[in-house]
Amino acid sequence: SIVMQTCSTNERYQAAGAVHPSFISPDMAATVQCPFIFLPTKDDAKAMTGIKEAMDKTQFGASSVYKSFDTMHHGFCTGRGDLNVPEQAAAVTEAIHLLTTFFNDKLAPDAA
């Protein structure tokens, strides 16, 4: 929620994101001032309720990214994850790829 709050009150950010987001709301999403990448897990469905719909009403909805990791638990990309479990390691690798691609695209010198 801190990232969404910061991007809602400051136009200088060009992109932002949240892996396994929590404590967010459609009202917060409606005020975000940049494209956003959301990577929720099976445990984050409640937090994500109405988020895409709210973002889609903003000028950044079309340039935002939503990818659910429906077989992963909240925290899989942090200390709660276990990279010795092949499925989790693959999901972390995919999340890193998605984040890298998103930020490279949005923060490129010629990005709009």
N, CA, C and O atoms as a MOPAC input file, in Angstrom:
PM7 MOZYME 1SCF
protein

 N      0.81600 1    -1.20300 1     0.00000 1
 C      0.00000 1     0.00000 1     0.00000 1
 C      0.85600 1     1.26200 1     0.00000 1
 O      0.42700 1     2.30000 1    -0.50600 1
 N      2.04800 1     1.18600 1     0.55600 1
 C      2.91300 1     2.36300 1     0.60600 1
 C      3.27600 1     2.81600 1    -0.80700 1
 O      3.29900 1     4.01200 1    -1.09500 1
 N      3.55200 1     1.87000 1    -1.66900 1
 C      3.90900 1     2.21900 1    -3.05000 1
 C      2.72400 1     2.89300 1    -3.73900 1
 O      2.89800 1     3.91200 1    -4.40600 1
 N      1.52500 1     2.33600 1    -3.58700 1
 C      0.34500 1     2.95500 1    -4.21100 1
 C      0.08400 1     4.34200 1    -3.64300 1
 O     -0.24100 1     5.26500 1    -4.39000 1
 N      0.22100 1     4.49800 1    -2.34300 1
 C      0.00100 1     5.80300 1    -1.73400 1
 C      1.00100 1     6.82400 1    -2.25200 1
 O      0.64200 1     7.96100 1    -2.55800 1
 N      2.25400 1     6.41000 1    -2.34800 1
 C      3.29600 1     7.31900 1    -2.83900 1
 C      3.02400 1     7.71500 1    -4.28200 1
 O      3.16700 1     8.88300 1    -4.64400 1
 N      2.63300 1     6.75200 1    -5.10700 1
 C      2.37600 1     7.03100 1    -6.52900 1
 C      1.05500 1     7.75500 1    -6.74500 1
 O      0.76900 1     8.21000 1    -7.85200 1
 N      0.26600 1     7.86000 1    -5.71600 1
 C     -1.00000 1     8.58100 1    -5.82500 1
 C     -0.83300 1    10.05800 1    -5.50100 1
 O     -1.67700 1    10.88000 1    -5.85600 1
 N      0.24200 1    10.38300 1    -4.83600 1
 C      0.42800 1    11.76700 1    -4.39500 1
 C      1.61700 1    12.44500 1    -5.05600 1
 O      1.92700 1    13.59800 1    -4.75600 1
 N      2.28100 1    11.73200 1    -5.95600 1
 C      3.48500 1    12.27600 1    -6.55200 1
 C      3.56600 1    11.88200 1    -8.02200 1
 O      3.61800 1    10.69500 1    -8.34300 1
 N      3.57600 1    12.84400 1    -8.89500 1
 C      3.58300 1    12.59500 1   -10.33400 1
 C      4.97100 1    12.31600 1   -10.89800 1
 O      5.08900 1    12.02500 1   -12.08900 1
 N      6.00900 1    12.39200 1   -10.10100 1
 C      7.35400 1    12.21100 1   -10.65000 1
 C      7.72100 1    10.75100 1   -10.88800 1
 O      8.71200 1    10.47400 1   -11.56400 1
 N      6.95000 1     9.81500 1   -10.35100 1
 C      7.23000 1     8.39900 1   -10.58200 1
 C      6.72900 1     8.00100 1   -11.96200 1
 O      5.62100 1     8.36100 1   -12.35900 1
 N      7.55800 1     7.25400 1   -12.69300 1
 C      7.20200 1     6.83500 1   -14.05200 1
 C      6.58800 1     5.44800 1   -14.08400 1
 O      5.92400 1     5.09400 1   -15.05800 1
 N      6.79500 1     4.65900 1   -13.04500 1
 C      6.26500 1     3.30400 1   -12.97000 1
 C      6.41500 1     2.79400 1   -11.54400 1
 O      7.26900 1     3.25200 1   -10.78600 1
 N      5.56200 1     1.83500 1   -11.20000 1
 C      5.62500 1     1.24000 1    -9.86400 1
 C      5.00500 1    -0.14200 1    -9.91500 1
 O      4.39900 1    -0.52700 1   -10.91500 1
 N      5.16100 1    -0.87800 1    -8.83900 1
 C      4.59100 1    -2.21300 1    -8.82800 1
 C      4.51700 1    -2.80700 1    -7.44700 1
 O      5.08200 1    -2.28600 1    -6.48500 1
 N      3.79700 1    -3.92800 1    -7.37200 1
 C      3.64100 1    -4.64300 1    -6.11100 1
 C      3.58300 1    -6.13900 1    -6.38400 1
 O      2.75700 1    -6.61600 1    -7.16200 1
 N      4.47000 1    -6.85800 1    -5.73100 1
 C      4.43100 1    -8.31600 1    -5.74800 1
 C      3.69100 1    -8.73800 1    -4.48800 1
 O      3.97800 1    -8.23300 1    -3.40300 1
 N      2.75700 1    -9.64400 1    -4.61700 1
 C      1.81200 1   -10.05500 1    -3.56800 1
 C      1.31600 1    -8.83800 1    -2.77300 1
 O      1.60300 1    -8.69800 1    -1.58500 1
 N      0.55000 1    -7.94800 1    -3.47000 1
 C      0.08000 1    -6.70200 1    -2.83700 1
 C     -0.92000 1    -6.96000 1    -1.70000 1
 O     -1.64900 1    -7.95200 1    -1.69800 1
 N     -0.92600 1    -6.04700 1    -0.75500 1
 C     -1.89500 1    -6.10800 1     0.34100 1
 C     -2.19300 1    -4.69700 1     0.82700 1
 O     -1.44300 1    -3.75600 1     0.57200 1
 N     -3.30200 1    -4.58100 1     1.52900 1
 C     -3.73400 1    -3.29900 1     2.09200 1
 C     -3.87700 1    -2.22200 1     1.02700 1
 O     -3.49400 1    -1.07200 1     1.23900 1
 N     -4.43500 1    -2.60700 1    -0.12800 1
 C     -4.70500 1    -1.65200 1    -1.19500 1
 C     -6.20900 1    -1.60900 1    -1.43100 1
 O     -6.94100 1    -2.50200 1    -1.00500 1
 N     -6.65900 1    -0.56300 1    -2.11500 1
 C     -8.09200 1    -0.42500 1    -2.36100 1
 C     -8.32600 1     0.19000 1    -3.74000 1
 O     -7.43200 1     0.82200 1    -4.30200 1
 N     -9.52300 1     0.00400 1    -4.28000 1
 C     -9.84800 1     0.65400 1    -5.55500 1
 C     -9.70800 1     2.17300 1    -5.48400 1
 O     -9.30500 1     2.80000 1    -6.46300 1
 N    -10.03300 1     2.76600 1    -4.34900 1
 C     -9.88600 1     4.22000 1    -4.20900 1
 C     -8.42500 1     4.63400 1    -4.37800 1
 O     -8.13200 1     5.65900 1    -4.99400 1
 N     -7.51600 1     3.83900 1    -3.83200 1
 C     -6.09000 1     4.12800 1    -3.99300 1
 C     -5.68900 1     3.95100 1    -5.45100 1
 O     -4.97700 1     4.78700 1    -6.00800 1
 N     -6.14100 1     2.87100 1    -6.06400 1
 C     -5.78500 1     2.59200 1    -7.45900 1
 C     -6.27800 1     3.69800 1    -8.38700 1
 O     -5.61500 1     4.02500 1    -9.37200 1
 N     -7.41600 1     4.26400 1    -8.08300 1
 C     -8.00300 1     5.30100 1    -8.93500 1
 C     -7.17200 1     6.57700 1    -8.96800 1
 O     -7.35700 1     7.41100 1    -9.85300 1
 N     -6.26500 1     6.73700 1    -8.02100 1
 C     -5.47300 1     7.96900 1    -7.95800 1
 C     -4.00200 1     7.77200 1    -8.31700 1
 O     -3.22000 1     8.72100 1    -8.25900 1
 N     -3.61800 1     6.55100 1    -8.68800 1
 C     -2.22600 1     6.27000 1    -9.04800 1
 C     -1.84500 1     7.10400 1   -10.26800 1
 O     -2.62000 1     7.21000 1   -11.21800 1
 N     -0.65400 1     7.69200 1   -10.24000 1
 C     -0.20400 1     8.62800 1   -11.27100 1
 C      0.83000 1     8.03900 1   -12.23800 1
 O      1.58600 1     8.78200 1   -12.86400 1
 N      0.86600 1     6.69100 1   -12.36300 1
 C      1.82200 1     6.05600 1   -13.27000 1
 C      1.36000 1     4.63600 1   -13.57600 1
 O      0.50300 1     4.09900 1   -12.87500 1
 N      1.92000 1     4.02700 1   -14.61300 1
 C      1.63700 1     2.61000 1   -14.86600 1
 C      2.09600 1     1.76800 1   -13.67700 1
 O      3.06600 1     2.10700 1   -12.99900 1
 N      1.39100 1     0.67400 1   -13.43600 1
 C      1.63500 1    -0.14700 1   -12.24900 1
 C      1.61900 1    -1.61200 1   -12.64600 1
 O      0.80900 1    -2.01700 1   -13.48000 1
 N      2.49800 1    -2.41200 1   -12.06600 1
 C      2.47400 1    -3.85700 1   -12.27300 1
 C      2.03100 1    -4.52400 1   -10.98300 1
 O      2.58800 1    -4.27500 1    -9.91300 1
 N      1.01600 1    -5.38100 1   -11.10000 1
 C      0.46900 1    -6.11100 1    -9.96700 1
 C      0.75900 1    -7.59100 1   -10.16500 1
 O      0.41900 1    -8.15600 1   -11.20500 1
 N      1.38100 1    -8.22200 1    -9.17900 1
 C      1.67900 1    -9.64600 1    -9.23600 1
 C      1.12700 1   -10.32600 1    -7.97400 1
 O      1.89200 1   -10.70000 1    -7.08500 1
 N     -0.19600 1   -10.48500 1    -7.89800 1
 C     -0.80000 1   -11.09700 1    -6.71600 1
 C     -0.68100 1   -12.62700 1    -6.71800 1
 O     -0.37400 1   -13.24400 1    -7.73900 1
 N     -0.93100 1   -13.21200 1    -5.55400 1
 C     -0.93600 1   -14.66100 1    -5.38500 1
 C     -2.35600 1   -15.12700 1    -5.08300 1
 O     -3.29500 1   -14.33100 1    -5.05900 1
 N     -2.49400 1   -16.42200 1    -4.85500 1
 C     -3.80300 1   -16.97400 1    -4.49800 1
 C     -4.33600 1   -16.37100 1    -3.20600 1
 O     -5.54700 1   -16.35800 1    -2.98700 1
 N     -3.46300 1   -15.87900 1    -2.36000 1
 C     -3.86500 1   -15.30600 1    -1.07800 1
 C     -4.23300 1   -13.82200 1    -1.16000 1
 O     -4.68000 1   -13.23700 1    -0.17300 1
 N     -4.04900 1   -13.22100 1    -2.32000 1
 C     -4.24100 1   -11.77800 1    -2.46600 1
 C     -5.51000 1   -11.39700 1    -3.21700 1
 O     -5.68500 1   -10.23200 1    -3.57600 1
 N     -6.39400 1   -12.35200 1    -3.46000 1
 C     -7.60500 1   -12.07800 1    -4.23900 1
 C     -8.44900 1   -10.97500 1    -3.60400 1
 O     -8.96400 1   -10.10600 1    -4.30700 1
 N     -8.58900 1   -11.00700 1    -2.29600 1
 C     -9.40000 1    -9.98100 1    -1.62200 1
 C     -8.78400 1    -8.59500 1    -1.80100 1
 O     -9.49900 1    -7.62500 1    -2.05300 1
 N     -7.46400 1    -8.50100 1    -1.67300 1
 C     -6.78700 1    -7.21400 1    -1.83900 1
 C     -6.95500 1    -6.67500 1    -3.24700 1
 O     -6.99500 1    -5.46100 1    -3.44600 1
 N     -7.05400 1    -7.57400 1    -4.23400 1
 C     -7.12300 1    -7.15900 1    -5.63400 1
 C     -8.54500 1    -6.84400 1    -6.10700 1
 O     -8.73000 1    -6.37600 1    -7.23000 1
 N     -9.53700 1    -7.09200 1    -5.27400 1
 C    -10.92700 1    -6.85400 1    -5.67000 1
 C    -11.12900 1    -5.39900 1    -6.09400 1
 O    -10.93100 1    -4.47500 1    -5.30500 1
 N    -11.52100 1    -5.21700 1    -7.33700 1
 C    -11.82200 1    -3.88400 1    -7.86200 1
 C    -10.62200 1    -3.07700 1    -8.31000 1
 O    -10.78900 1    -1.96900 1    -8.81900 1
 N     -9.41500 1    -3.59600 1    -8.13700 1
 C     -8.21200 1    -2.82100 1    -8.46700 1
 C     -8.08700 1    -2.60000 1    -9.97500 1
 O     -7.88800 1    -1.46900 1   -10.41800 1
 N     -8.20200 1    -3.66400 1   -10.76400 1
 C     -8.05800 1    -3.51200 1   -12.21500 1
 C     -9.14700 1    -2.59900 1   -12.76100 1
 O     -8.87300 1    -1.74600 1   -13.60500 1
 N    -10.35400 1    -2.76500 1   -12.29900 1
 C    -11.45700 1    -1.91900 1   -12.75900 1
 C    -11.18900 1    -0.44300 1   -12.45500 1
 O    -11.45500 1     0.42500 1   -13.28600 1
 N    -10.66500 1    -0.16900 1   -11.26800 1
 C    -10.33600 1     1.21900 1   -10.89800 1
 C     -9.19600 1     1.75100 1   -11.74300 1
 O     -9.25200 1     2.88500 1   -12.22000 1
 N     -8.15200 1     0.93800 1   -11.93400 1
 C     -7.01500 1     1.37900 1   -12.75100 1
 C     -7.43300 1     1.60600 1   -14.19700 1
 O     -6.95500 1     2.53700 1   -14.84600 1
 N     -8.32600 1     0.75700 1   -14.70400 1
 C     -8.76400 1     0.88300 1   -16.09600 1
 C     -9.48500 1     2.20100 1   -16.36900 1
 O     -9.58400 1     2.62100 1   -17.52200 1
 N     -9.97600 1     2.84200 1   -15.35000 1
 C    -10.64400 1     4.13500 1   -15.50300 1
 C     -9.64900 1     5.29300 1   -15.51800 1
 O    -10.02700 1     6.44000 1   -15.76000 1
 N     -8.38200 1     4.99200 1   -15.26100 1
 C     -7.35800 1     6.03000 1   -15.26800 1
 C     -6.60600 1     6.01200 1   -16.59700 1
 O     -6.77300 1     5.09100 1   -17.39700 1
 N     -5.79800 1     7.00900 1   -16.82300 1
 C     -5.00000 1     7.05000 1   -18.05300 1
 C     -3.89500 1     6.00200 1   -18.06500 1
 O     -3.25400 1     5.79400 1   -19.09500 1
 N     -3.66200 1     5.33900 1   -16.93200 1
 C     -2.58600 1     4.36000 1   -16.84200 1
 C     -3.08500 1     2.91600 1   -16.85000 1
 O     -2.28200 1     1.98500 1   -16.78300 1
 N     -4.38100 1     2.72500 1   -16.93100 1
 C     -4.93500 1     1.37700 1   -16.90300 1
 C     -4.42700 1     0.48900 1   -18.02400 1
 O     -4.05000 1    -0.66000 1   -17.79200 1
 N     -4.41500 1     1.01600 1   -19.23100 1
 C     -4.00300 1     0.21300 1   -20.38900 1
 C     -2.51600 1    -0.12800 1   -20.35800 1
 O     -2.10500 1    -1.13000 1   -20.94300 1
 N     -1.71500 1     0.67400 1   -19.69700 1
 C     -0.27100 1     0.42200 1   -19.65400 1
 C      0.16500 1    -0.28300 1   -18.36600 1
 O      1.35800 1    -0.46100 1   -18.11900 1
 N     -0.81400 1    -0.67900 1   -17.55000 1
 C     -0.51300 1    -1.43200 1   -16.33800 1
 C     -0.54600 1    -2.92500 1   -16.65000 1
 O     -1.11200 1    -3.34400 1   -17.66000 1
 N      0.06200 1    -3.72200 1   -15.77700 1
 C      0.18600 1    -5.16200 1   -15.98700 1
 C     -0.38600 1    -5.90300 1   -14.78100 1
 O     -0.17800 1    -5.50900 1   -13.63400 1
 N     -1.10900 1    -6.98100 1   -15.06500 1
 C     -1.71600 1    -7.80500 1   -14.02200 1
 C     -1.39300 1    -9.25900 1   -14.33300 1
 O     -1.75800 1    -9.76500 1   -15.39500 1
 N     -0.72000 1    -9.92300 1   -13.42700 1
 C     -0.40000 1   -11.34500 1   -13.59500 1
 C     -0.57900 1   -12.01400 1   -12.24400 1
 O      0.13100 1   -11.71100 1   -11.28500 1
 N     -1.53900 1   -12.93000 1   -12.18000 1
 C     -1.79500 1   -13.64700 1   -10.93500 1
 C     -0.96000 1   -14.92700 1   -10.87700 1
 O     -0.87700 1   -15.68000 1   -11.84800 1
 N     -0.36000 1   -15.14600 1    -9.74100 1
 C      0.36800 1   -16.38100 1    -9.47100 1
 C     -0.54000 1   -17.23400 1    -8.58200 1
 O     -0.36700 1   -17.30400 1    -7.36500 1
 N     -1.50900 1   -17.87700 1    -9.22900 1
 C     -2.60100 1   -18.54100 1    -8.52600 1
 C     -2.19700 1   -19.78100 1    -7.72800 1
 O     -2.97200 1   -20.25100 1    -6.89500 1
 N     -1.01800 1   -20.31000 1    -7.96400 1
 C     -0.58300 1   -21.47100 1    -7.18700 1
 C      0.44200 1   -21.09100 1    -6.11800 1
 O      0.90100 1   -21.95200 1    -5.36700 1
 N      0.79500 1   -19.82900 1    -6.04600 1
 C      1.79400 1   -19.37000 1    -5.07900 1
 C      1.12000 1   -18.76300 1    -3.85000 1
 O     -0.02200 1   -18.30600 1    -3.91600 1
 N      1.83600 1   -18.76600 1    -2.73700 1
 C      1.35400 1   -18.17100 1    -1.49600 1
 C      1.91800 1   -16.74900 1    -1.35700 1
 O      2.94300 1   -16.40800 1    -1.94900 1
 N      1.22400 1   -15.93900 1    -0.56500 1
 C      1.67300 1   -14.57500 1    -0.29000 1
 C      3.08000 1   -14.63700 1     0.29700 1
 O      3.31600 1   -15.32700 1     1.28900 1
 N      4.00200 1   -13.92100 1    -0.31100 1
 C      5.36900 1   -13.87600 1     0.17000 1
 C      6.33100 1   -14.78200 1    -0.58400 1
 O      7.49400 1   -14.90200 1    -0.19700 1
 N      5.86300 1   -15.42600 1    -1.66100 1
 C      6.72500 1   -16.36900 1    -2.37100 1
 C      7.98000 1   -15.72000 1    -2.93900 1
 O      8.98500 1   -16.40400 1    -3.13100 1
 N      7.95000 1   -14.42800 1    -3.21000 1
 C      9.12400 1   -13.73200 1    -3.76100 1
 C     10.01200 1   -13.13300 1    -2.67500 1
 O     10.98900 1   -12.44700 1    -2.97400 1
 N      9.67600 1   -13.39000 1    -1.43600 1
 C     10.47800 1   -12.85600 1    -0.32500 1
 C     10.96500 1   -14.01900 1     0.54100 1
 O     11.10600 1   -15.14000 1     0.05300 1
 N     11.21300 1   -13.76100 1     1.78300 1
 C     11.71000 1   -14.77000 1     2.70000 1
 C     10.76300 1   -15.93200 1     2.93600 1
 O     11.18700 1   -16.97300 1     3.43700 1
 N      9.49700 1   -15.78100 1     2.59100 1
 C      8.53300 1   -16.87100 1     2.76300 1
 C      8.59900 1   -17.86900 1     1.62000 1
 O      7.98500 1   -18.93400 1     1.68700 1
 N      9.33400 1   -17.53300 1     0.58000 1
 C      9.47300 1   -18.43900 1    -0.54800 1
 C     10.58700 1   -19.44200 1    -0.31800 1
 O     11.46400 1   -19.23100 1     0.52000 1
 N     10.54600 1   -20.53400 1    -1.06600 1
 C     11.57500 1   -21.57000 1    -0.95900 1
 C     12.07400 1   -21.87700 1    -2.36400 1
 O     11.41200 1   -22.58200 1    -3.12600 1
 N     13.23300 1   -21.34800 1    -2.70100 1
 C     13.78000 1   -21.54400 1    -4.04500 1
 C     14.23400 1   -22.97300 1    -4.30000 1
 O     14.60900 1   -23.30800 1    -5.42300 1
 N     14.20800 1   -23.82200 1    -3.27500 1
 C     14.50700 1   -25.23500 1    -3.47100 1
 C     13.30000 1   -26.00400 1    -4.00800 1
 O     13.43100 1   -27.14900 1    -4.44100 1
 N     12.13100 1   -25.37500 1    -3.97800 1
 C     10.91900 1   -25.97000 1    -4.55200 1
 C     10.84100 1   -25.49900 1    -6.00000 1
 O     10.67500 1   -24.30500 1    -6.24800 1
 N     10.95800 1   -26.41200 1    -6.95700 1
 C     11.02400 1   -26.01400 1    -8.36600 1
 C      9.88800 1   -25.09700 1    -8.82300 1
 O     10.13000 1   -24.15300 1    -9.57500 1
 N      8.65700 1   -25.35700 1    -8.38400 1
 C      7.52400 1   -24.51100 1    -8.79000 1
 C      7.69600 1   -23.07700 1    -8.27800 1
 O      7.40100 1   -22.11900 1    -8.99300 1
 N      8.17300 1   -22.93500 1    -7.04000 1
 C      8.37800 1   -21.59500 1    -6.49100 1
 C      9.54500 1   -20.89400 1    -7.17300 1
 O      9.47300 1   -19.70000 1    -7.46600 1
 N     10.60600 1   -21.62500 1    -7.42100 1
 C     11.75900 1   -21.03500 1    -8.11400 1
 C     11.35500 1   -20.55000 1    -9.50000 1
 O     11.77900 1   -19.47600 1    -9.92900 1
 N     10.54300 1   -21.32700 1   -10.20300 1
 C     10.08700 1   -20.93000 1   -11.53400 1
 C      9.19300 1   -19.69100 1   -11.45000 1
 O      9.28500 1   -18.79900 1   -12.29400 1
 N      8.33100 1   -19.63600 1   -10.43300 1
 C      7.45200 1   -18.46800 1   -10.27400 1
 C      8.25800 1   -17.21800 1    -9.93500 1
 O      7.95900 1   -16.13800 1   -10.44400 1
 N      9.26300 1   -17.34500 1    -9.09400 1
 C     10.12200 1   -16.20100 1    -8.76400 1
 C     10.84700 1   -15.71800 1   -10.01500 1
 O     10.93000 1   -14.51500 1   -10.26600 1
 N     11.36800 1   -16.65200 1   -10.79500 1
 C     12.05200 1   -16.29100 1   -12.04600 1
 C     11.09800 1   -15.56900 1   -12.98800 1
 O     11.47700 1   -14.57700 1   -13.61200 1
 N      9.86900 1   -16.05300 1   -13.09500 1
 C      8.88000 1   -15.39300 1   -13.95200 1
 C      8.55400 1   -13.99600 1   -13.43300 1
 O      8.46200 1   -13.05200 1   -14.21800 1
 N      8.37900 1   -13.85700 1   -12.12700 1
 C      8.07700 1   -12.54500 1   -11.54600 1
 C      9.21300 1   -11.55900 1   -11.81000 1
 O      8.97000 1   -10.40500 1   -12.16300 1
 N     10.44900 1   -12.01600 1   -11.64000 1
 C     11.60100 1   -11.14300 1   -11.90400 1
 C     11.61900 1   -10.73200 1   -13.37000 1
 O     11.88300 1    -9.57200 1   -13.68700 1
 N     11.34100 1   -11.67300 1   -14.26100 1
 C     11.29900 1   -11.35200 1   -15.69500 1
 C     10.20400 1   -10.32200 1   -15.99200 1
 O     10.44000 1    -9.35500 1   -16.71700 1
 N      9.02100 1   -10.52800 1   -15.43800 1
 C      7.91800 1    -9.58400 1   -15.66200 1
 C      8.26300 1    -8.19300 1   -15.13500 1
 O      8.02000 1    -7.19200 1   -15.80900 1
 N      8.82600 1    -8.13100 1   -13.93900 1
 C      9.20100 1    -6.84200 1   -13.35900 1
 C     10.29200 1    -6.15600 1   -14.17600 1
 O     10.22100 1    -4.95500 1   -14.43400 1
 N     11.28500 1    -6.91600 1   -14.57400 1
 C     12.38500 1    -6.35200 1   -15.36600 1
 C     11.87600 1    -5.81500 1   -16.69800 1
 O     12.23300 1    -4.71000 1   -17.10700 1
 N     11.05300 1    -6.59000 1   -17.36100 1
 C     10.49000 1    -6.15700 1   -18.64300 1
 C      9.63400 1    -4.90600 1   -18.46900 1
 O      9.75200 1    -3.95700 1   -19.24500 1
 N      8.77700 1    -4.90500 1   -17.45800 1
 C      7.89300 1    -3.76600 1   -17.20000 1
 C      8.70000 1    -2.49500 1   -16.93500 1
 O      8.46600 1    -1.46400 1   -17.56600 1
 N      9.64600 1    -2.57000 1   -16.00500 1
 C     10.41100 1    -1.36700 1   -15.65400 1
 C     11.34900 1    -0.93800 1   -16.77800 1
 O     11.53800 1     0.26100 1   -16.98500 1
 N     11.93200 1    -1.86500 1   -17.49700 1
 C     12.75400 1    -1.48800 1   -18.65000 1
 C     11.91800 1    -0.73500 1   -19.68000 1
 O     12.37400 1     0.25000 1   -20.26000 1
 N     10.70600 1    -1.19900 1   -19.89900 1
 C      9.81600 1    -0.55400 1   -20.86400 1
 C      9.38400 1     0.83000 1   -20.38000 1
 O      9.44300 1     1.79800 1   -21.13900 1
 N      8.96100 1     0.92800 1   -19.14900 1
 C      8.41000 1     2.19000 1   -18.62800 1
 C      9.47400 1     3.22400 1   -18.29400 1
 O      9.19700 1     4.42300 1   -18.31600 1
 N     10.68200 1     2.78100 1   -17.98600 1
 C     11.73000 1     3.71200 1   -17.58500 1
 C     12.75800 1     3.96200 1   -18.67800 1
 O     13.75500 1     4.64600 1   -18.44600 1
 N     12.52800 1     3.41900 1   -19.85400 1
 C     13.44800 1     3.63800 1   -20.97300 1
 C     13.51300 1     5.13000 1   -21.28800 1
 O     12.52200 1     5.84100 1   -21.11700 1
 N     14.66500 1     5.60800 1   -21.74500 1
 C     14.81400 1     7.04200 1   -22.05300 1
 C     13.75900 1     7.57100 1   -23.01700 1
 O     13.38200 1     8.74000 1   -22.93600 1
 N     13.28200 1     6.73200 1   -23.92400 1
 C     12.29400 1     7.18600 1   -24.90500 1
 C     10.86400 1     6.82500 1   -24.51700 1
 O      9.95500 1     6.98800 1   -25.33200 1
 N     10.63900 1     6.34000 1   -23.29600 1
 C      9.29300 1     5.99100 1   -22.84600 1
 C      8.46800 1     7.25400 1   -22.66700 1
 O      8.96400 1     8.29000 1   -22.22500 1
 N      7.21100 1     7.14100 1   -23.01900 1
 C      6.31600 1     8.31000 1   -22.90300 1
 C      5.90900 1     8.55400 1   -21.47900 1
 O      5.16200 1     9.49200 1   -21.20300 1

